[in-house]
Short mmCIF file of C-alpha atoms and ligand atoms in Angstrom, two decimals:
data_model
loop_
_atom_site.label_atom_id
_atom_site.label_comp_id
_atom_site.label_asym_id
_atom_site.label_seq_id
_atom_site.Cartn_x
_atom_site.Cartn_y
_atom_site.Cartn_z
CA MET A 61 95.56 76.93 36.01
CA THR A 62 94.53 79.98 38.30
CA SER A 63 91.92 79.33 40.73
CA LEU A 64 88.26 79.44 39.63
CA LYS A 65 87.14 80.61 43.00
CA GLY A 66 84.85 83.68 43.05
CA ARG A 67 83.94 83.07 39.36
CA ASN A 68 80.27 83.31 38.06
CA LEU A 69 79.34 80.75 35.50
CA LEU A 70 77.05 82.80 33.28
CA THR A 71 77.97 81.40 29.82
CA LEU A 72 80.76 78.86 28.86
CA LYS A 73 81.98 81.77 26.44
CA ASP A 74 83.64 83.27 29.46
CA TYR A 75 85.86 79.99 30.28
CA THR A 76 89.12 78.86 28.58
CA PRO A 77 89.00 75.03 27.33
CA GLU A 78 91.41 74.45 30.25
CA GLU A 79 88.92 75.67 32.65
CA ILE A 80 86.15 73.87 31.33
CA ARG A 81 88.15 70.61 31.26
CA TYR A 82 88.96 71.51 35.01
CA PHE A 83 85.27 71.34 35.68
CA LEU A 84 84.97 68.18 33.91
CA GLU A 85 87.94 66.44 35.69
CA LEU A 86 86.33 67.61 39.07
CA ALA A 87 82.93 66.34 38.16
CA ALA A 88 84.37 62.82 37.44
CA LYS A 89 86.20 62.87 40.90
CA PHE A 90 83.08 63.85 42.54
CA LYS A 91 81.15 61.04 40.66
CA LYS A 92 83.63 58.52 41.93
CA LEU A 93 83.61 59.72 45.54
CA LYS A 94 79.55 59.60 45.51
CA LYS A 95 79.68 55.89 43.82
CA ASP A 96 82.27 54.82 46.55
CA ARG A 97 80.12 56.88 49.41
CA VAL A 98 83.18 58.89 50.36
CA PRO A 99 81.96 62.15 52.14
CA HIS A 100 83.28 65.14 50.42
CA ASP A 101 81.40 67.74 52.52
CA ARG A 102 84.35 70.31 52.74
CA LEU A 103 82.09 73.34 52.23
CA LYS A 104 80.28 73.05 55.54
CA GLY A 105 78.87 76.13 56.65
CA LEU A 106 78.37 77.71 53.52
CA ASN A 107 74.85 78.79 52.21
CA VAL A 108 73.48 78.70 48.38
CA ALA A 109 70.21 80.45 47.11
CA LEU A 110 68.52 78.82 44.24
CA VAL A 111 66.21 81.10 42.35
CA PHE A 112 63.92 79.70 39.70
CA GLU A 113 61.59 81.72 37.66
CA LYS A 114 60.92 78.78 35.38
CA ASN A 115 60.12 75.33 36.34
CA SER A 116 62.89 72.57 36.69
CA THR A 117 63.55 68.92 37.85
CA ARG A 118 66.93 67.99 37.07
CA THR A 119 68.75 71.34 37.52
CA ARG A 120 67.11 72.13 40.95
CA CYS A 121 67.58 68.70 42.30
CA SER A 122 71.12 68.70 40.92
CA PHE A 123 71.94 72.06 42.73
CA GLU A 124 70.21 70.80 46.08
CA VAL A 125 71.79 67.24 46.17
CA ALA A 126 75.16 68.73 45.28
CA ALA A 127 75.08 71.27 47.90
CA TYR A 128 73.97 68.77 50.58
CA ASP A 129 76.80 66.59 49.43
CA LEU A 130 79.41 69.37 49.74
CA GLY A 131 78.16 70.06 53.37
CA MET A 132 76.15 73.25 52.24
CA HIS A 133 72.71 74.41 53.09
CA CYS A 134 70.22 75.75 50.29
CA THR A 135 67.30 77.97 50.18
CA PHE A 136 64.83 77.65 47.09
CA LEU A 137 63.19 80.83 46.03
CA ASP A 138 60.08 80.66 43.85
CA PRO A 139 59.18 84.01 42.32
CA LYS A 140 55.28 83.19 43.17
CA ALA A 141 56.25 83.25 46.88
CA SER A 142 59.07 85.85 46.94
CA GLN A 143 59.20 89.68 46.17
CA LEU A 144 61.43 89.11 43.16
CA GLY A 145 60.14 91.05 40.13
CA LYS A 146 56.87 92.21 41.78
CA LYS A 147 57.93 94.25 44.74
CA GLU A 148 61.71 94.08 44.34
CA SER A 149 64.01 94.49 41.18
CA ILE A 150 66.49 91.85 40.29
CA ALA A 151 69.20 94.15 41.18
CA ASP A 152 67.92 94.81 44.85
CA THR A 153 67.14 91.22 45.25
CA ALA A 154 70.61 90.17 44.19
CA ALA A 155 72.11 92.59 46.57
CA VAL A 156 70.05 91.21 49.44
CA LEU A 157 70.88 87.52 48.49
CA GLY A 158 74.54 88.53 48.14
CA ARG A 159 74.71 89.56 51.82
CA MET A 160 73.02 86.28 52.93
CA PHE A 161 74.54 83.55 50.67
CA ASP A 162 77.89 82.40 49.38
CA GLY A 163 76.64 81.51 45.88
CA ILE A 164 73.27 81.98 43.93
CA GLU A 165 71.96 79.93 41.02
CA TYR A 166 69.32 81.65 38.74
CA ARG A 167 66.97 80.19 36.14
CA GLY A 168 64.81 82.49 34.22
CA TYR A 169 64.35 84.46 31.09
CA GLY A 170 66.86 86.86 29.39
CA GLN A 171 70.57 86.43 29.97
CA GLU A 172 70.71 90.23 31.10
CA ARG A 173 68.59 89.03 34.22
CA VAL A 174 71.59 86.67 35.35
CA GLU A 175 73.99 89.38 34.50
CA CYS A 176 72.32 91.68 36.48
CA ILE A 177 72.30 89.35 39.46
CA ALA A 178 76.13 88.78 39.04
CA LYS A 179 76.59 92.49 38.90
CA TYR A 180 74.96 93.22 42.43
CA ALA A 181 75.37 90.03 44.25
CA HIS A 182 79.15 90.18 44.67
CA VAL A 183 79.27 86.28 45.22
CA PRO A 184 79.46 83.56 42.52
CA VAL A 185 76.41 83.38 40.38
CA TRP A 186 75.42 80.17 38.42
CA ASN A 187 73.35 80.16 35.24
CA GLY A 188 70.85 77.52 35.64
CA LEU A 189 69.05 78.15 32.42
CA THR A 190 68.29 81.49 30.43
CA ASN A 191 66.47 81.66 27.11
CA GLU A 192 70.21 82.16 25.46
CA TYR A 193 72.24 79.63 27.52
CA HIS A 194 72.31 76.63 29.58
CA PRO A 195 76.10 76.25 30.52
CA THR A 196 75.62 73.68 33.26
CA GLN A 197 73.62 71.29 30.95
CA ILE A 198 76.54 71.25 28.50
CA LEU A 199 79.07 70.37 31.04
CA ALA A 200 76.82 67.26 31.70
CA ASP A 201 76.68 66.43 28.08
CA ILE A 202 80.33 66.60 27.49
CA MET A 203 81.03 64.49 30.55
CA THR A 204 78.72 61.82 29.10
CA VAL A 205 80.56 61.88 25.68
CA GLN A 206 83.85 61.43 27.93
CA GLU A 207 82.38 58.51 29.46
CA TYR A 208 81.12 56.73 26.29
CA PHE A 209 84.11 57.54 23.98
CA GLY A 210 86.79 58.33 26.39
CA ASP A 211 87.65 61.71 24.72
CA GLU A 212 85.22 64.37 23.41
CA LYS A 213 87.81 65.80 20.91
CA GLY A 214 87.23 65.01 17.36
CA LYS A 215 83.82 63.73 18.14
CA LYS A 216 80.86 64.63 15.77
CA LEU A 217 77.88 65.94 17.49
CA VAL A 218 74.77 66.63 15.48
CA TYR A 219 72.19 68.82 16.96
CA LEU A 220 68.80 68.76 15.23
CA GLY A 221 65.78 71.19 15.99
CA ASP A 222 65.64 74.59 17.05
CA ALA A 223 69.30 75.67 17.37
CA ARG A 224 68.72 79.42 18.15
CA TYR A 225 67.81 78.73 21.68
CA ASN A 226 69.75 77.91 24.96
CA ILE A 227 70.86 74.43 24.43
CA GLY A 228 71.59 74.98 20.50
CA ASN A 229 73.86 78.01 21.51
CA SER A 230 75.47 76.56 24.46
CA LEU A 231 76.18 73.21 22.82
CA MET A 232 77.95 75.12 19.99
CA VAL A 233 80.07 77.15 22.27
CA GLY A 234 80.97 74.03 24.26
CA CYS A 235 81.79 72.02 21.32
CA ALA A 236 83.85 74.79 19.65
CA LYS A 237 86.00 75.25 22.79
CA LEU A 238 86.59 71.57 23.36
CA GLY A 239 87.43 70.63 19.77
CA LEU A 240 84.14 68.80 18.74
CA HIS A 241 82.68 68.77 15.34
CA PHE A 242 79.33 70.50 15.96
CA VAL A 243 76.65 70.29 13.25
CA VAL A 244 73.25 71.77 13.31
CA SER A 245 70.60 70.48 11.25
CA ALA A 246 67.32 72.78 10.87
CA PRO A 247 65.60 75.05 8.53
CA LYS A 248 67.70 77.96 7.92
CA ALA A 249 65.54 80.25 10.10
CA TYR A 250 66.42 78.04 13.12
CA PHE A 251 70.13 78.22 12.84
CA PRO A 252 72.04 79.96 15.65
CA SER A 253 72.79 83.61 15.03
CA PRO A 254 75.57 84.35 12.73
CA GLU A 255 77.35 86.63 15.31
CA LEU A 256 77.57 83.70 17.68
CA VAL A 257 78.50 81.17 14.95
CA ALA A 258 81.47 83.67 13.86
CA GLU A 259 82.78 83.71 17.56
CA CYS A 260 82.29 79.91 17.89
CA GLU A 261 84.14 79.33 14.59
CA LYS A 262 86.99 81.23 16.06
CA TRP A 263 87.34 78.83 19.08
CA ALA A 264 86.75 75.80 16.79
CA ASP A 265 89.67 76.98 14.64
CA GLU A 266 92.01 77.00 17.93
CA SER A 267 90.61 73.70 19.30
CA GLY A 268 90.64 71.51 16.21
CA GLY A 269 86.88 71.47 16.01
CA SER A 270 84.25 72.76 13.38
CA ILE A 271 80.87 74.18 13.07
CA THR A 272 78.62 73.29 10.07
CA MET A 273 75.09 74.36 9.40
CA SER A 274 73.01 71.72 7.16
CA GLU A 275 69.12 71.86 6.02
CA ASP A 276 69.43 68.26 5.30
CA PRO A 277 69.09 66.07 8.33
CA MET A 278 69.97 62.60 6.76
CA GLU A 279 73.22 64.34 5.23
CA ALA A 280 73.89 65.90 8.71
CA VAL A 281 73.85 62.87 10.76
CA GLU A 282 76.03 60.81 8.36
CA GLY A 283 78.95 59.17 10.60
CA ALA A 284 77.70 61.19 13.76
CA ASP A 285 78.98 59.92 17.15
CA VAL A 286 76.20 61.68 19.09
CA VAL A 287 72.72 62.73 17.79
CA TYR A 288 71.29 65.48 20.08
CA THR A 289 67.76 67.12 20.13
CA ASP A 290 65.51 69.22 22.51
CA VAL A 291 61.96 70.24 22.74
CA TRP A 292 60.55 72.37 19.57
CA LEU A 293 59.10 74.89 22.09
CA SER A 294 60.90 76.13 25.08
CA MET A 295 59.72 77.24 28.33
CA GLY A 296 58.28 80.68 28.15
CA GLU A 297 57.43 80.56 24.29
CA PRO A 298 53.66 81.07 23.50
CA GLU A 299 51.62 77.76 22.90
CA ARG A 300 50.30 79.37 19.85
CA ILE A 301 53.45 78.66 17.91
CA TRP A 302 53.09 74.98 18.33
CA ALA A 303 51.68 74.58 14.77
CA GLU A 304 54.49 76.59 13.07
CA ARG A 305 57.24 74.74 15.05
CA ILE A 306 55.60 71.02 14.24
CA ARG A 307 55.26 72.25 10.61
CA ASP A 308 58.95 73.55 10.42
CA LEU A 309 60.79 70.79 12.49
CA SER A 310 59.03 67.60 11.76
CA ALA A 311 61.57 66.69 9.20
CA TYR A 312 64.35 67.07 12.04
CA LYS A 313 62.52 64.54 14.36
CA VAL A 314 64.99 61.91 15.54
CA THR A 315 63.93 58.72 14.07
CA MET A 316 65.35 55.13 13.93
CA ASP A 317 66.25 56.02 10.27
CA ILE A 318 68.31 59.29 11.55
CA MET A 319 70.00 57.08 13.98
CA LYS A 320 70.96 54.38 11.30
CA LYS A 321 72.79 57.08 9.47
CA ALA A 322 74.98 57.80 12.56
CA LYS A 323 77.94 55.66 13.51
CA LYS A 324 77.22 52.15 14.91
CA ASP A 325 78.21 52.83 18.31
CA ALA A 326 76.57 56.55 18.37
CA ILE A 327 74.64 57.59 21.18
CA PHE A 328 71.48 59.88 21.44
CA MET A 329 71.26 62.63 23.93
CA HIS A 330 68.43 64.77 25.20
CA CYS A 331 68.59 67.62 27.86
CA LEU A 332 65.09 66.46 28.89
CA PRO A 333 62.16 66.79 29.64
CA SER A 334 61.10 65.25 26.29
CA PHE A 335 57.92 64.84 24.05
CA HIS A 336 58.38 61.27 23.04
CA ASP A 337 54.78 59.94 23.94
CA HIS A 338 51.54 60.98 25.41
CA GLU A 339 52.40 60.38 29.11
CA THR A 340 52.38 63.85 30.01
CA GLU A 341 49.49 66.53 30.03
CA LEU A 342 51.16 68.56 27.26
CA GLY A 343 52.03 65.61 25.38
CA GLU A 344 48.45 64.30 25.42
CA LYS A 345 47.09 67.47 24.51
CA MET A 346 49.25 68.03 21.68
CA GLY A 347 48.70 64.47 20.45
CA GLU A 348 44.89 65.19 20.21
CA ILE A 349 45.35 68.61 18.59
CA PHE A 350 47.95 67.81 15.87
CA ASP A 351 47.36 63.82 15.79
CA ILE A 352 50.95 62.96 16.45
CA ALA A 353 52.37 60.42 18.56
CA ASP A 354 55.57 62.20 19.35
CA MET A 355 57.58 65.40 18.50
CA GLU A 356 61.31 65.87 18.50
CA VAL A 357 62.29 62.23 19.07
CA THR A 358 60.12 59.09 18.47
CA ASP A 359 59.59 56.85 21.51
CA GLU A 360 61.35 53.87 19.84
CA VAL A 361 64.58 55.99 19.67
CA PHE A 362 64.05 57.21 23.35
CA GLN A 363 63.76 53.81 24.71
CA ALA A 364 66.34 52.40 22.76
CA TYR A 365 68.78 55.03 24.06
CA ARG A 366 67.72 55.34 27.66
CA ASP A 367 71.29 54.53 29.13
CA SER A 368 72.77 57.54 27.39
CA ILE A 369 69.85 59.97 28.19
CA PHE A 370 69.87 59.14 31.78
CA ASP A 371 73.50 58.96 32.27
CA GLU A 372 73.46 62.44 30.80
CA ALA A 373 70.70 63.54 33.41
CA GLU A 374 72.87 61.93 36.33
CA ASN A 375 75.77 63.95 35.08
CA ARG A 376 73.89 67.27 35.70
CA MET A 377 74.42 66.69 39.51
CA HIS A 378 78.24 65.84 39.20
CA THR A 379 78.95 68.70 37.16
CA ILE A 380 76.88 71.20 38.94
CA LYS A 381 78.75 69.94 42.21
CA ALA A 382 82.15 70.64 40.42
CA VAL A 383 80.99 74.17 39.31
CA MET A 384 79.88 75.21 43.02
CA ALA A 385 82.93 73.55 44.40
CA ALA A 386 85.44 75.16 42.03
CA THR A 387 83.95 78.62 42.26
CA LEU A 388 83.38 78.46 46.07
CA GLY A 389 86.98 77.57 46.79
CA TYR A 390 86.76 73.79 47.40
CA GLU A 391 90.26 72.55 48.11
CA ASP A 392 90.65 69.50 45.96
N1 CP B 230 67.50 69.63 31.43
C1 CP B 230 66.93 70.53 32.25
O1 CP B 230 67.62 71.55 32.63
O2 CP B 230 66.08 69.97 33.12
P1 CP B 230 65.11 70.77 34.13
O3 CP B 230 64.41 71.71 33.28
O4 CP B 230 64.32 69.61 34.64
O5 CP B 230 66.09 71.42 35.29
N1 NVA B 231 65.22 74.72 25.47
C1 NVA B 231 64.59 74.02 26.56
C2 NVA B 231 65.51 73.60 27.57
C3 NVA B 231 64.95 72.75 28.66
C4 NVA B 231 66.18 72.26 29.68
C5 NVA B 231 63.94 75.07 27.41
O1 NVA B 231 64.43 76.17 27.59
O2 NVA B 231 62.85 74.96 27.98
#
């Protein structure tokens, strides 16, 4: 395989199945090194910038810990405390950062923003989540599937909820490229765009996977290896559409009845953060307004599947480390 040095990771659409598997193999090696406390700081002297226009816990911590483990320094840029977007365009900011840093992570709004950074920075740029895609999340998800089942190929992954956004889109791309059977279960209006489905169907044909859309959640999860969901309202979407989302998506909540339809050894995954109780400001507020105990997943399911959910969260760090290492020329 040709080196990935110098490449951006804006979406998994730009990567071959072989390249995606390379990231996953490298992530597994890094995970072992970390567990064995073997230093792997071969990128000493490099610097990375982390630009977050939206909040983050996992992605930011993953980039920071991974950068430090690799021997790099990182600088966090919060738009509130920088010129980005207010006094300086994304293109000019990217040109500046590209002169100082060896790689740039960006989390924000439209995909065109991360593409603009990649165009003007001339160093590897990593998408830490846009409205359309969240590629590093999907690497962690597939790594988790590999850990639980040995191999991701041929596994049935059912995604319930709003499948038109970053997680639904990216999961469909990743599953199609790696030969999983990807099933969306949602009302028709929440299916991914027909254009993206058509692209993914081609990759699924090549990999032996498949793409299916179903409005019937019970039928969709029959025999699933993995049941996956995400929040019903993503960062940046207006709170006034909560009522509409609760009305449209409540039938697609992951409950124990849903999990019973999946295979006996099925796992539940969630990119997190999740609304499964009232232990957050928003959860409490939504609970009061709509008189609901949870949203996309019940607390019963969440607590029963904590292992797979938090393995997945941990794997964010190992996979992000692999992405930075491979694109910055880490010699394996
Ligand atoms: N899953 C995920 O991206 O989490 P954060 O928003 O905390 O980074
Ligand atoms: N769809 C969610 C994913 C969070 C990791 C959001 O964009 O807020």
